[in-house]
């Protein structure tokens, strides 16, 4: 019977997690000191909808209460228990166990920061008399008569937004990095994005991380919106491209 895979754990942790997840029909299949948390699939059971993704995330979060978890990509299905052992567990058992050991006591915290559009534009235009004059002129004239001025104004504002993003993102990472073992930075998804990053944090430093995040958010109140997600399994660090025990903000 096909098996849907959620994540990998150390064998002892995974067995405890599976016991706690019996209502979700999750079982632990073990090999070489590690195990995969899976559920059996009947015909038509797998639907890649939003609720399925949420269920996948919820299962990983519940398992995380019992020890380190290496999340498996959403939608991963293997033919049966034999295929799972042969294709997923056996080829990397030793490396996977070492990766899980390295994640002991660590959690991922995702930080997303976005500029509030109106205060951002008001600050940029109001802080430069020439831009303010250009903006005032554009408002008073027909669009066709100020076409190229609008383009130049937009380009100038975009450049200023990027300069501010570089400064604000650097300051935020600099404030949080001392509290993290590693950092994974992602490219901004839109022009108002300040930061989209994940921090790998020791669980005994989570309160300090939250406090520093709150301090920074208060200082940027009204101009930047923040979203903090976690603690959660180390999705962004599952590949192990980071050096454990180096609290210097190493980028993964």
CSV table of N, CA and C in Angstrom, one decimal, residues 64-229:
chain,number,residue,atom,x,y,z
A,64,UNK,N,7.3,17.3,16.4
A,64,UNK,CA,8.4,18.1,16.9
A,64,UNK,C,8.4,18.2,18.4
A,65,UNK,N,7.3,18.0,19.0
A,65,UNK,CA,7.2,18.0,20.5
A,65,UNK,C,8.0,16.8,21.1
A,66,UNK,N,8.4,15.8,20.3
A,66,UNK,CA,9.0,14.6,20.8
A,66,UNK,C,10.5,14.5,20.4
A,67,UNK,N,11.0,15.5,19.6
A,67,UNK,CA,12.4,15.5,19.2
A,67,UNK,C,12.6,16.1,17.9
A,68,UNK,N,13.9,16.2,17.4
A,68,UNK,CA,14.2,16.8,16.1
A,68,UNK,C,13.5,16.1,15.0
A,69,UNK,N,13.1,16.9,14.0
A,69,UNK,CA,12.4,16.4,12.8
A,69,UNK,C,13.0,16.9,11.6
A,70,UNK,N,13.3,16.1,10.6
A,70,UNK,CA,13.7,16.5,9.2
A,70,UNK,C,12.4,16.4,8.4
A,71,UNK,N,11.8,17.5,8.0
A,71,UNK,CA,10.6,17.5,7.2
A,71,UNK,C,10.9,16.9,5.8
A,72,UNK,N,9.9,16.1,5.3
A,72,UNK,CA,10.0,15.6,4.0
A,72,UNK,C,9.1,16.5,3.1
A,73,UNK,N,9.4,16.7,1.9
A,73,UNK,CA,8.7,17.6,1.0
A,73,UNK,C,7.2,17.2,0.9
A,74,UNK,N,6.3,18.2,1.0
A,74,UNK,CA,4.9,17.9,1.0
A,74,UNK,C,4.5,17.2,-0.3
A,75,UNK,N,3.7,16.1,-0.2
A,75,UNK,CA,3.3,15.4,-1.4
A,75,UNK,C,4.2,14.2,-1.7
A,76,UNK,N,5.2,13.8,-0.9
A,76,UNK,CA,6.0,12.7,-1.1
A,76,UNK,C,5.3,11.4,-0.8
A,77,UNK,N,5.3,10.5,-1.8
A,77,UNK,CA,4.6,9.2,-1.6
A,77,UNK,C,5.6,8.1,-2.1
A,78,UNK,N,5.7,7.1,-1.3
A,78,UNK,CA,6.5,5.9,-1.7
A,78,UNK,C,5.6,4.7,-1.8
A,79,UNK,N,6.1,3.7,-2.6
A,79,UNK,CA,5.2,2.6,-3.0
A,79,UNK,C,4.8,1.8,-1.9
A,80,UNK,N,5.7,1.4,-0.9
A,80,UNK,CA,5.3,0.6,0.2
A,80,UNK,C,6.5,0.7,1.2
A,81,UNK,N,6.4,0.0,2.3
A,81,UNK,CA,7.4,0.0,3.4
A,81,UNK,C,8.8,-0.4,2.9
A,82,UNK,N,8.8,-1.4,2.0
A,82,UNK,CA,10.1,-1.8,1.4
A,82,UNK,C,10.7,-0.7,0.6
A,83,UNK,N,9.9,0.0,-0.2
A,83,UNK,CA,10.5,1.1,-1.0
A,83,UNK,C,10.9,2.2,-0.1
A,84,UNK,N,10.2,2.5,0.9
A,84,UNK,CA,10.6,3.6,1.9
A,84,UNK,C,11.9,3.3,2.5
A,85,UNK,N,12.1,2.0,2.9
A,85,UNK,CA,13.4,1.7,3.5
A,85,UNK,C,14.5,1.7,2.5
A,86,UNK,N,14.3,1.2,1.3
A,86,UNK,CA,15.3,1.1,0.3
A,86,UNK,C,15.7,2.4,-0.3
A,87,UNK,N,14.7,3.3,-0.6
A,87,UNK,CA,14.9,4.5,-1.3
A,87,UNK,C,15.1,5.7,-0.5
A,88,UNK,N,14.5,5.7,0.7
A,88,UNK,CA,14.6,6.9,1.6
A,88,UNK,C,15.6,6.7,2.8
A,89,UNK,N,15.4,5.6,3.5
A,89,UNK,CA,16.2,5.5,4.7
A,89,UNK,C,17.6,4.8,4.5
A,90,UNK,N,17.6,3.7,3.9
A,90,UNK,CA,18.9,3.0,3.8
A,90,UNK,C,20.0,3.8,3.2
A,91,UNK,N,19.9,4.5,2.1
A,91,UNK,CA,21.0,5.1,1.4
A,91,UNK,C,21.7,6.2,2.3
A,92,UNK,N,21.0,6.8,3.2
A,92,UNK,CA,21.5,7.9,4.0
A,92,UNK,C,21.3,7.8,5.5
A,93,UNK,N,21.1,6.6,6.0
A,93,UNK,CA,20.8,6.4,7.4
A,93,UNK,C,21.7,7.1,8.3
A,94,UNK,N,23.0,6.8,8.1
A,94,UNK,CA,24.1,7.4,9.0
A,94,UNK,C,24.1,8.9,9.0
A,95,UNK,N,24.0,9.5,7.8
A,95,UNK,CA,24.0,10.9,7.6
A,95,UNK,C,22.8,11.5,8.2
A,96,UNK,N,21.6,10.9,8.0
A,96,UNK,CA,20.4,11.4,8.5
A,96,UNK,C,20.4,11.4,10.0
A,97,UNK,N,20.9,10.4,10.6
A,97,UNK,CA,20.9,10.3,12.1
A,97,UNK,C,21.8,11.4,12.6
A,98,UNK,N,23.0,11.7,11.9
A,98,UNK,CA,23.9,12.7,12.4
A,98,UNK,C,23.2,14.1,12.2
A,99,UNK,N,22.5,14.3,11.2
A,99,UNK,CA,21.8,15.6,11.0
A,99,UNK,C,20.7,15.8,12.1
A,100,UNK,N,20.0,14.7,12.4
A,100,UNK,CA,19.0,14.8,13.5
A,100,UNK,C,19.7,15.1,14.8
A,101,UNK,N,20.8,14.5,15.1
A,101,UNK,CA,21.5,14.7,16.3
A,101,UNK,C,21.9,16.2,16.4
A,102,UNK,N,22.4,16.8,15.3
A,102,UNK,CA,22.8,18.2,15.2
A,102,UNK,C,21.7,19.1,15.5
A,103,UNK,N,20.4,18.7,15.2
A,103,UNK,CA,19.3,19.6,15.4
A,103,UNK,C,18.7,19.5,16.8
A,104,UNK,N,19.3,18.6,17.7
A,104,UNK,CA,18.8,18.5,19.0
A,104,UNK,C,18.7,19.8,19.7
A,105,UNK,N,17.6,20.2,20.3
A,105,UNK,CA,17.5,21.4,21.1
A,105,UNK,C,17.4,22.7,20.3
A,106,UNK,N,17.2,22.5,18.9
A,106,UNK,CA,17.1,23.7,18.1
A,106,UNK,C,15.7,23.8,17.4
A,107,UNK,N,15.3,25.0,17.1
A,107,UNK,CA,14.0,25.2,16.4
A,107,UNK,C,14.2,26.3,15.4
A,108,UNK,N,13.4,26.3,14.4
A,108,UNK,CA,13.4,27.3,13.3
A,108,UNK,C,12.4,28.4,13.7
A,109,UNK,N,12.8,29.7,13.5
A,109,UNK,CA,12.0,30.8,13.6
A,109,UNK,C,12.0,31.6,12.3
A,110,UNK,N,10.8,31.8,11.7
A,110,UNK,CA,10.8,32.5,10.4
A,110,UNK,C,10.4,34.0,10.7
A,111,UNK,N,11.1,34.9,10.1
A,111,UNK,CA,10.8,36.3,10.3
A,111,UNK,C,10.5,36.9,8.9
A,112,UNK,N,9.3,37.5,8.8
A,112,UNK,CA,9.0,38.2,7.5
A,112,UNK,C,8.6,39.6,7.9
A,113,UNK,N,9.3,40.6,7.2
A,113,UNK,CA,9.1,42.0,7.4
A,113,UNK,C,8.7,42.7,6.1
A,114,UNK,N,7.7,43.5,6.2
A,114,UNK,CA,7.2,44.2,5.0
A,114,UNK,C,6.9,45.7,5.3
A,115,UNK,N,7.3,46.6,4.4
A,115,UNK,CA,7.1,48.0,4.5
A,115,UNK,C,5.6,48.3,4.4
A,116,UNK,N,5.1,49.2,5.2
A,116,UNK,CA,3.7,49.8,5.1
A,116,UNK,C,3.8,50.8,4.0
A,117,UNK,N,3.1,50.7,2.9
A,117,UNK,CA,3.3,51.4,1.7
A,117,UNK,C,3.1,52.9,1.9
A,118,UNK,N,2.1,53.4,2.5
A,118,UNK,CA,1.8,54.8,2.5
A,118,UNK,C,2.9,55.6,3.3
A,119,UNK,N,3.2,55.1,4.6
A,119,UNK,CA,4.3,55.8,5.3
A,119,UNK,C,5.6,55.8,4.6
A,120,UNK,N,5.9,54.7,3.9
A,120,UNK,CA,7.1,54.5,3.2
A,120,UNK,C,7.3,55.6,2.1
A,121,UNK,N,6.2,55.7,1.3
A,121,UNK,CA,6.3,56.7,0.2
A,121,UNK,C,6.3,58.1,0.7
A,122,UNK,N,5.5,58.3,1.7
A,122,UNK,CA,5.5,59.7,2.3
A,122,UNK,C,6.8,60.1,2.9
A,123,UNK,N,7.5,59.1,3.5
A,123,UNK,CA,8.8,59.4,4.0
A,123,UNK,C,9.8,59.7,2.9
A,124,UNK,N,9.8,58.9,1.9
A,124,UNK,CA,10.8,59.1,0.8
A,124,UNK,C,10.5,60.4,0.1
A,125,UNK,N,9.3,60.7,-0.3
A,125,UNK,CA,9.0,61.9,-1.0
A,125,UNK,C,9.2,63.1,-0.1
A,126,UNK,N,8.7,63.1,1.1
A,126,UNK,CA,8.8,64.2,2.0
A,126,UNK,C,10.2,64.5,2.4
A,127,UNK,N,11.1,63.5,2.3
A,127,UNK,CA,12.4,63.7,2.8
A,127,UNK,C,13.3,64.3,1.7
A,128,UNK,N,12.8,64.5,0.5
A,128,UNK,CA,13.6,65.0,-0.6
A,128,UNK,C,12.8,66.1,-1.3
A,129,UNK,N,13.2,67.4,-1.1
A,129,UNK,CA,12.5,68.5,-1.7
A,129,UNK,C,12.3,68.4,-3.2
A,130,UNK,N,13.3,67.9,-3.9
A,130,UNK,CA,13.2,67.8,-5.4
A,130,UNK,C,12.1,66.7,-5.7
A,131,UNK,N,12.1,65.6,-5.0
A,131,UNK,CA,11.1,64.6,-5.3
A,131,UNK,C,9.7,65.1,-4.9
A,132,UNK,N,9.6,65.9,-3.8
A,132,UNK,CA,8.3,66.5,-3.5
A,132,UNK,C,7.8,67.4,-4.5
A,133,UNK,N,8.7,68.3,-5.1
A,133,UNK,CA,8.3,69.2,-6.1
A,133,UNK,C,7.8,68.4,-7.4
A,134,UNK,N,8.6,67.4,-7.7
A,134,UNK,CA,8.2,66.6,-8.9
A,134,UNK,C,6.9,65.9,-8.7
A,135,UNK,N,6.7,65.4,-7.5
A,135,UNK,CA,5.4,64.7,-7.2
A,135,UNK,C,4.2,65.7,-7.3
A,136,UNK,N,4.4,66.9,-6.8
A,136,UNK,CA,3.4,67.9,-6.8
A,136,UNK,C,3.1,68.3,-8.2
A,137,UNK,N,4.1,68.5,-9.1
A,137,UNK,CA,3.9,68.9,-10.5
A,137,UNK,C,3.1,67.8,-11.2
A,138,UNK,N,3.5,66.5,-11.0
A,138,UNK,CA,2.8,65.4,-11.6
A,138,UNK,C,1.3,65.4,-11.3
A,139,UNK,N,1.0,65.7,-10.0
A,139,UNK,CA,-0.4,65.6,-9.6
A,139,UNK,C,-1.2,66.7,-10.3
A,140,UNK,N,-0.6,67.8,-10.6
A,140,UNK,CA,-1.3,69.0,-11.2
A,140,UNK,C,-1.5,68.9,-12.7
A,141,UNK,N,-0.8,68.0,-13.4
A,141,UNK,CA,-0.8,68.0,-14.8
A,141,UNK,C,-1.4,66.7,-15.3
A,142,UNK,N,-1.9,66.7,-16.5
A,142,UNK,CA,-2.4,65.4,-17.1
A,142,UNK,C,-1.3,64.4,-17.2
A,143,UNK,N,-1.7,63.1,-17.1
A,143,UNK,CA,-0.8,62.0,-17.2
A,143,UNK,C,0.1,62.0,-18.4
A,144,UNK,N,-0.5,62.3,-19.6
A,144,UNK,CA,0.2,62.3,-20.9
A,144,UNK,C,1.3,63.3,-20.9
A,145,UNK,N,1.1,64.4,-20.2
A,145,UNK,CA,2.1,65.5,-20.2
A,145,UNK,C,3.3,65.2,-19.2
A,146,UNK,N,3.1,64.3,-18.4
A,146,UNK,CA,4.2,64.0,-17.4
A,146,UNK,C,4.7,62.5,-17.4
A,147,UNK,N,4.5,61.9,-18.6
A,147,UNK,CA,4.8,60.5,-18.7
A,147,UNK,C,6.2,60.1,-18.3
A,148,UNK,N,7.2,60.8,-18.9
A,148,UNK,CA,8.6,60.5,-18.6
A,148,UNK,C,9.0,60.9,-17.1
A,149,UNK,N,8.4,62.0,-16.7
A,149,UNK,CA,8.6,62.4,-15.3
A,149,UNK,C,8.1,61.3,-14.3
A,150,UNK,N,7.0,60.7,-14.6
A,150,UNK,CA,6.4,59.7,-13.8
A,150,UNK,C,7.4,58.5,-13.8
A,151,UNK,N,7.9,58.1,-14.9
A,151,UNK,CA,8.8,57.0,-15.0
A,151,UNK,C,10.1,57.3,-14.1
A,152,UNK,N,10.6,58.5,-14.3
A,152,UNK,CA,11.9,58.8,-13.6
A,152,UNK,C,11.6,58.9,-12.1
A,153,UNK,N,10.4,59.4,-11.7
A,153,UNK,CA,10.0,59.4,-10.3
A,153,UNK,C,9.9,58.0,-9.7
A,154,UNK,N,9.3,57.2,-10.5
A,154,UNK,CA,9.1,55.8,-10.0
A,154,UNK,C,10.4,55.1,-9.8
A,155,UNK,N,11.4,55.3,-10.8
A,155,UNK,CA,12.7,54.7,-10.7
A,155,UNK,C,13.5,55.2,-9.5
A,156,UNK,N,13.4,56.5,-9.2
A,156,UNK,CA,14.1,57.1,-8.1
A,156,UNK,C,13.5,56.6,-6.8
A,157,UNK,N,12.2,56.4,-6.7
A,157,UNK,CA,11.6,55.9,-5.5
A,157,UNK,C,12.0,54.4,-5.3
A,158,UNK,N,12.0,53.7,-6.4
A,158,UNK,CA,12.4,52.3,-6.3
A,158,UNK,C,13.8,52.1,-5.8
A,159,UNK,N,14.7,53.0,-6.2
A,159,UNK,CA,16.1,53.0,-5.8
A,159,UNK,C,16.2,53.3,-4.3
A,160,UNK,N,15.4,54.3,-3.8
A,160,UNK,CA,15.4,54.6,-2.4
A,160,UNK,C,14.8,53.5,-1.6
A,161,UNK,N,13.8,52.9,-2.1
A,161,UNK,CA,13.2,51.7,-1.3
A,161,UNK,C,14.2,50.6,-1.2
A,162,UNK,N,15.0,50.3,-2.2
A,162,UNK,CA,16.0,49.3,-2.2
A,162,UNK,C,17.1,49.7,-1.2
A,163,UNK,N,17.5,50.9,-1.2
A,163,UNK,CA,18.5,51.4,-0.2
A,163,UNK,C,18.0,51.2,1.2
A,164,UNK,N,16.8,51.6,1.4
A,164,UNK,CA,16.2,51.4,2.8
A,164,UNK,C,16.1,49.9,3.2
A,165,UNK,N,15.7,49.1,2.2
A,165,UNK,CA,15.6,47.7,2.5
A,165,UNK,C,16.9,47.1,2.9
A,166,UNK,N,18.0,47.5,2.2
A,166,UNK,CA,19.3,47.0,2.5
A,166,UNK,C,19.7,47.4,3.9
A,167,UNK,N,19.4,48.6,4.3
A,167,UNK,CA,19.7,49.1,5.6
A,167,UNK,C,18.9,48.4,6.7
A,168,UNK,N,17.6,48.4,6.5
A,168,UNK,CA,16.7,47.8,7.5
A,168,UNK,C,16.9,46.3,7.7
A,169,UNK,N,17.1,45.6,6.6
A,169,UNK,CA,17.3,44.1,6.7
A,169,UNK,C,18.6,43.8,7.3
A,170,UNK,N,19.6,44.6,7.0
A,170,UNK,CA,20.9,44.4,7.7
A,170,UNK,C,20.8,44.6,9.2
A,171,UNK,N,20.1,45.7,9.6
A,171,UNK,CA,20.0,46.0,11.0
A,171,UNK,C,19.2,44.9,11.7
A,172,UNK,N,18.2,44.4,11.1
A,172,UNK,CA,17.4,43.3,11.7
A,172,UNK,C,18.2,42.0,11.9
A,173,UNK,N,18.9,41.6,10.8
A,173,UNK,CA,19.7,40.4,10.9
A,173,UNK,C,20.8,40.6,11.9
A,174,UNK,N,21.4,41.8,11.9
A,174,UNK,CA,22.5,42.1,12.9
A,174,UNK,C,22.0,42.0,14.3
A,175,UNK,N,20.7,42.4,14.6
A,175,UNK,CA,20.1,42.3,15.9
A,175,UNK,C,19.8,40.9,16.3
A,176,UNK,N,19.4,40.0,15.4
A,176,UNK,CA,18.9,38.7,15.7
A,176,UNK,C,20.0,37.6,15.6
A,177,UNK,N,21.1,37.9,14.8
A,177,UNK,CA,22.1,36.9,14.5
A,177,UNK,C,22.8,36.4,15.8
A,178,UNK,N,23.1,37.2,16.8
A,178,UNK,CA,23.8,36.7,17.9
A,178,UNK,C,23.0,35.7,18.7
A,179,UNK,N,21.7,35.6,18.5
A,179,UNK,CA,20.8,34.7,19.2
A,179,UNK,C,20.5,33.4,18.3
A,180,UNK,N,21.1,33.3,17.2
A,180,UNK,CA,20.9,32.2,16.3
A,180,UNK,C,22.1,31.4,16.0
A,181,UNK,N,21.9,30.1,15.7
A,181,UNK,CA,23.0,29.2,15.3
A,181,UNK,C,23.3,29.4,13.9
A,182,UNK,N,22.3,29.6,13.1
A,182,UNK,CA,22.4,29.7,11.6
A,182,UNK,C,21.3,30.5,11.1
A,183,UNK,N,21.5,31.1,9.9
A,183,UNK,CA,20.4,31.9,9.2
A,183,UNK,C,20.3,31.5,7.8
A,184,UNK,N,19.1,31.4,7.3
A,184,UNK,CA,18.8,31.2,5.9
A,184,UNK,C,18.0,32.4,5.4
A,185,UNK,N,18.6,33.1,4.4
A,185,UNK,CA,18.1,34.3,3.8
A,185,UNK,C,17.5,34.0,2.5
A,186,UNK,N,16.3,34.5,2.2
A,186,UNK,CA,15.6,34.3,0.9
A,186,UNK,C,15.5,35.7,0.2
A,187,UNK,N,15.4,35.6,-1.1
A,187,UNK,CA,15.2,36.8,-1.9
A,187,UNK,C,13.9,37.4,-1.6
A,188,UNK,N,13.8,38.8,-1.6
A,188,UNK,CA,12.5,39.4,-1.4
A,188,UNK,C,11.5,39.0,-2.5
A,189,UNK,N,10.2,38.8,-2.2
A,189,UNK,CA,9.3,38.4,-3.2
A,189,UNK,C,8.6,39.6,-3.8
A,190,UNK,N,8.6,40.8,-3.3
A,190,UNK,CA,8.0,41.9,-3.9
A,190,UNK,C,8.7,43.2,-3.4
A,191,UNK,N,8.4,44.3,-4.0
A,191,UNK,CA,9.2,45.5,-3.8
A,191,UNK,C,9.1,46.1,-2.4
A,192,UNK,N,8.1,45.7,-1.6
A,192,UNK,CA,7.9,46.2,-0.3
A,192,UNK,C,8.5,45.3,0.8
A,193,UNK,N,9.0,44.1,0.4
A,193,UNK,CA,9.5,43.2,1.3
A,193,UNK,C,10.9,43.7,1.9
A,194,UNK,N,11.0,43.6,3.2
A,194,UNK,CA,12.2,44.0,3.9
A,194,UNK,C,13.1,42.8,4.1
A,195,UNK,N,12.5,41.8,4.7
A,195,UNK,CA,13.3,40.6,5.0
A,195,UNK,C,12.4,39.3,5.0
A,196,UNK,N,12.9,38.3,4.5
A,196,UNK,CA,12.3,36.9,4.5
A,196,UNK,C,13.4,36.0,4.9
A,197,UNK,N,13.4,35.6,6.2
A,197,UNK,CA,14.6,34.8,6.7
A,197,UNK,C,14.1,33.8,7.7
A,198,UNK,N,14.9,32.8,7.8
A,198,UNK,CA,14.7,31.8,8.9
A,198,UNK,C,16.0,31.8,9.8
A,199,UNK,N,15.7,31.6,11.1
A,199,UNK,CA,16.8,31.6,12.1
A,199,UNK,C,16.7,30.3,12.8
A,200,UNK,N,17.8,29.6,12.9
A,200,UNK,CA,17.9,28.4,13.7
A,200,UNK,C,18.4,28.8,15.1
A,201,UNK,N,17.5,28.5,16.1
A,201,UNK,CA,17.7,29.1,17.4
A,201,UNK,C,17.6,27.9,18.5
A,202,UNK,N,18.5,28.0,19.4
A,202,UNK,CA,18.5,27.0,20.5
A,202,UNK,C,17.2,27.3,21.3
A,203,UNK,N,16.5,26.2,21.7
A,203,UNK,CA,15.2,26.4,22.4
A,203,UNK,C,15.3,27.2,23.7
A,204,UNK,N,16.5,27.1,24.4
A,204,UNK,CA,16.6,27.9,25.6
A,204,UNK,C,16.9,29.4,25.3
A,205,UNK,N,17.0,29.8,24.1
A,205,UNK,CA,17.2,31.2,23.7
A,205,UNK,C,16.0,31.8,23.0
A,206,UNK,N,14.9,31.0,22.9
A,206,UNK,CA,13.7,31.5,22.2
A,206,UNK,C,13.1,32.7,22.8
A,207,UNK,N,13.1,32.8,24.1
A,207,UNK,CA,12.5,33.9,24.8
A,207,UNK,C,13.3,35.2,24.5
A,208,UNK,N,14.6,35.0,24.5
A,208,UNK,CA,15.5,36.2,24.2
A,208,UNK,C,15.3,36.6,22.7
A,209,UNK,N,15.1,35.6,21.9
A,209,UNK,CA,14.9,35.9,20.4
A,209,UNK,C,13.6,36.7,20.3
A,210,UNK,N,12.5,36.2,20.9
A,210,UNK,CA,11.2,36.9,20.9
A,210,UNK,C,11.4,38.3,21.4
A,211,UNK,N,12.1,38.5,22.5
A,211,UNK,CA,12.2,39.8,23.1
A,211,UNK,C,13.0,40.8,22.2
A,212,UNK,N,14.0,40.3,21.5
A,212,UNK,CA,14.8,41.1,20.6
A,212,UNK,C,13.9,41.5,19.4
A,213,UNK,N,13.1,40.5,18.9
A,213,UNK,CA,12.3,40.8,17.8
A,213,UNK,C,11.2,41.8,18.1
A,214,UNK,N,10.7,41.7,19.3
A,214,UNK,CA,9.7,42.7,19.8
A,214,UNK,C,10.3,44.1,19.9
A,215,UNK,N,11.5,44.1,20.4
A,215,UNK,CA,12.2,45.4,20.6
A,215,UNK,C,12.4,46.1,19.2
A,216,UNK,N,12.8,45.3,18.2
A,216,UNK,CA,13.0,45.9,16.9
A,216,UNK,C,11.7,46.3,16.3
A,217,UNK,N,10.7,45.5,16.5
A,217,UNK,CA,9.4,45.8,15.9
A,217,UNK,C,8.8,47.1,16.5
A,218,UNK,N,9.0,47.3,17.8
A,218,UNK,CA,8.5,48.6,18.4
A,218,UNK,C,9.2,49.8,17.8
A,219,UNK,N,10.5,49.6,17.5
A,219,UNK,CA,11.3,50.7,17.0
A,219,UNK,C,10.9,51.0,15.5
A,220,UNK,N,10.3,50.1,14.8
A,220,UNK,CA,9.9,50.3,13.5
A,220,UNK,C,8.3,50.4,13.3
A,221,UNK,N,7.7,50.5,14.5
A,221,UNK,CA,6.2,50.5,14.4
A,221,UNK,C,5.7,51.6,13.5
A,222,UNK,N,4.7,51.3,12.7
A,222,UNK,CA,4.0,52.2,11.8
A,222,UNK,C,4.6,52.2,10.4
A,223,UNK,N,5.9,51.7,10.3
A,223,UNK,CA,6.5,51.7,8.9
A,223,UNK,C,6.8,50.3,8.4
A,224,UNK,N,7.0,49.4,9.3
A,224,UNK,CA,7.3,48.0,8.9
A,224,UNK,C,6.3,47.0,9.7
A,225,UNK,N,5.7,46.1,9.0
A,225,UNK,CA,4.9,45.1,9.6
A,225,UNK,C,5.8,43.8,9.7
A,226,UNK,N,5.6,43.1,10.8
A,226,UNK,CA,6.4,41.9,11.1
A,226,UNK,C,5.5,40.7,11.3
A,227,UNK,N,6.0,39.6,10.8
A,227,UNK,CA,5.3,38.3,11.0
A,227,UNK,C,6.4,37.3,11.5
A,228,UNK,N,6.2,36.8,12.7
A,228,UNK,CA,7.1,35.8,13.3
A,228,UNK,C,6.4,34.5,13.4
A,229,UNK,N,7.0,33.4,12.8
A,229,UNK,CA,6.4,32.1,12.8
A,229,UNK,C,7.4,31.1,13.5
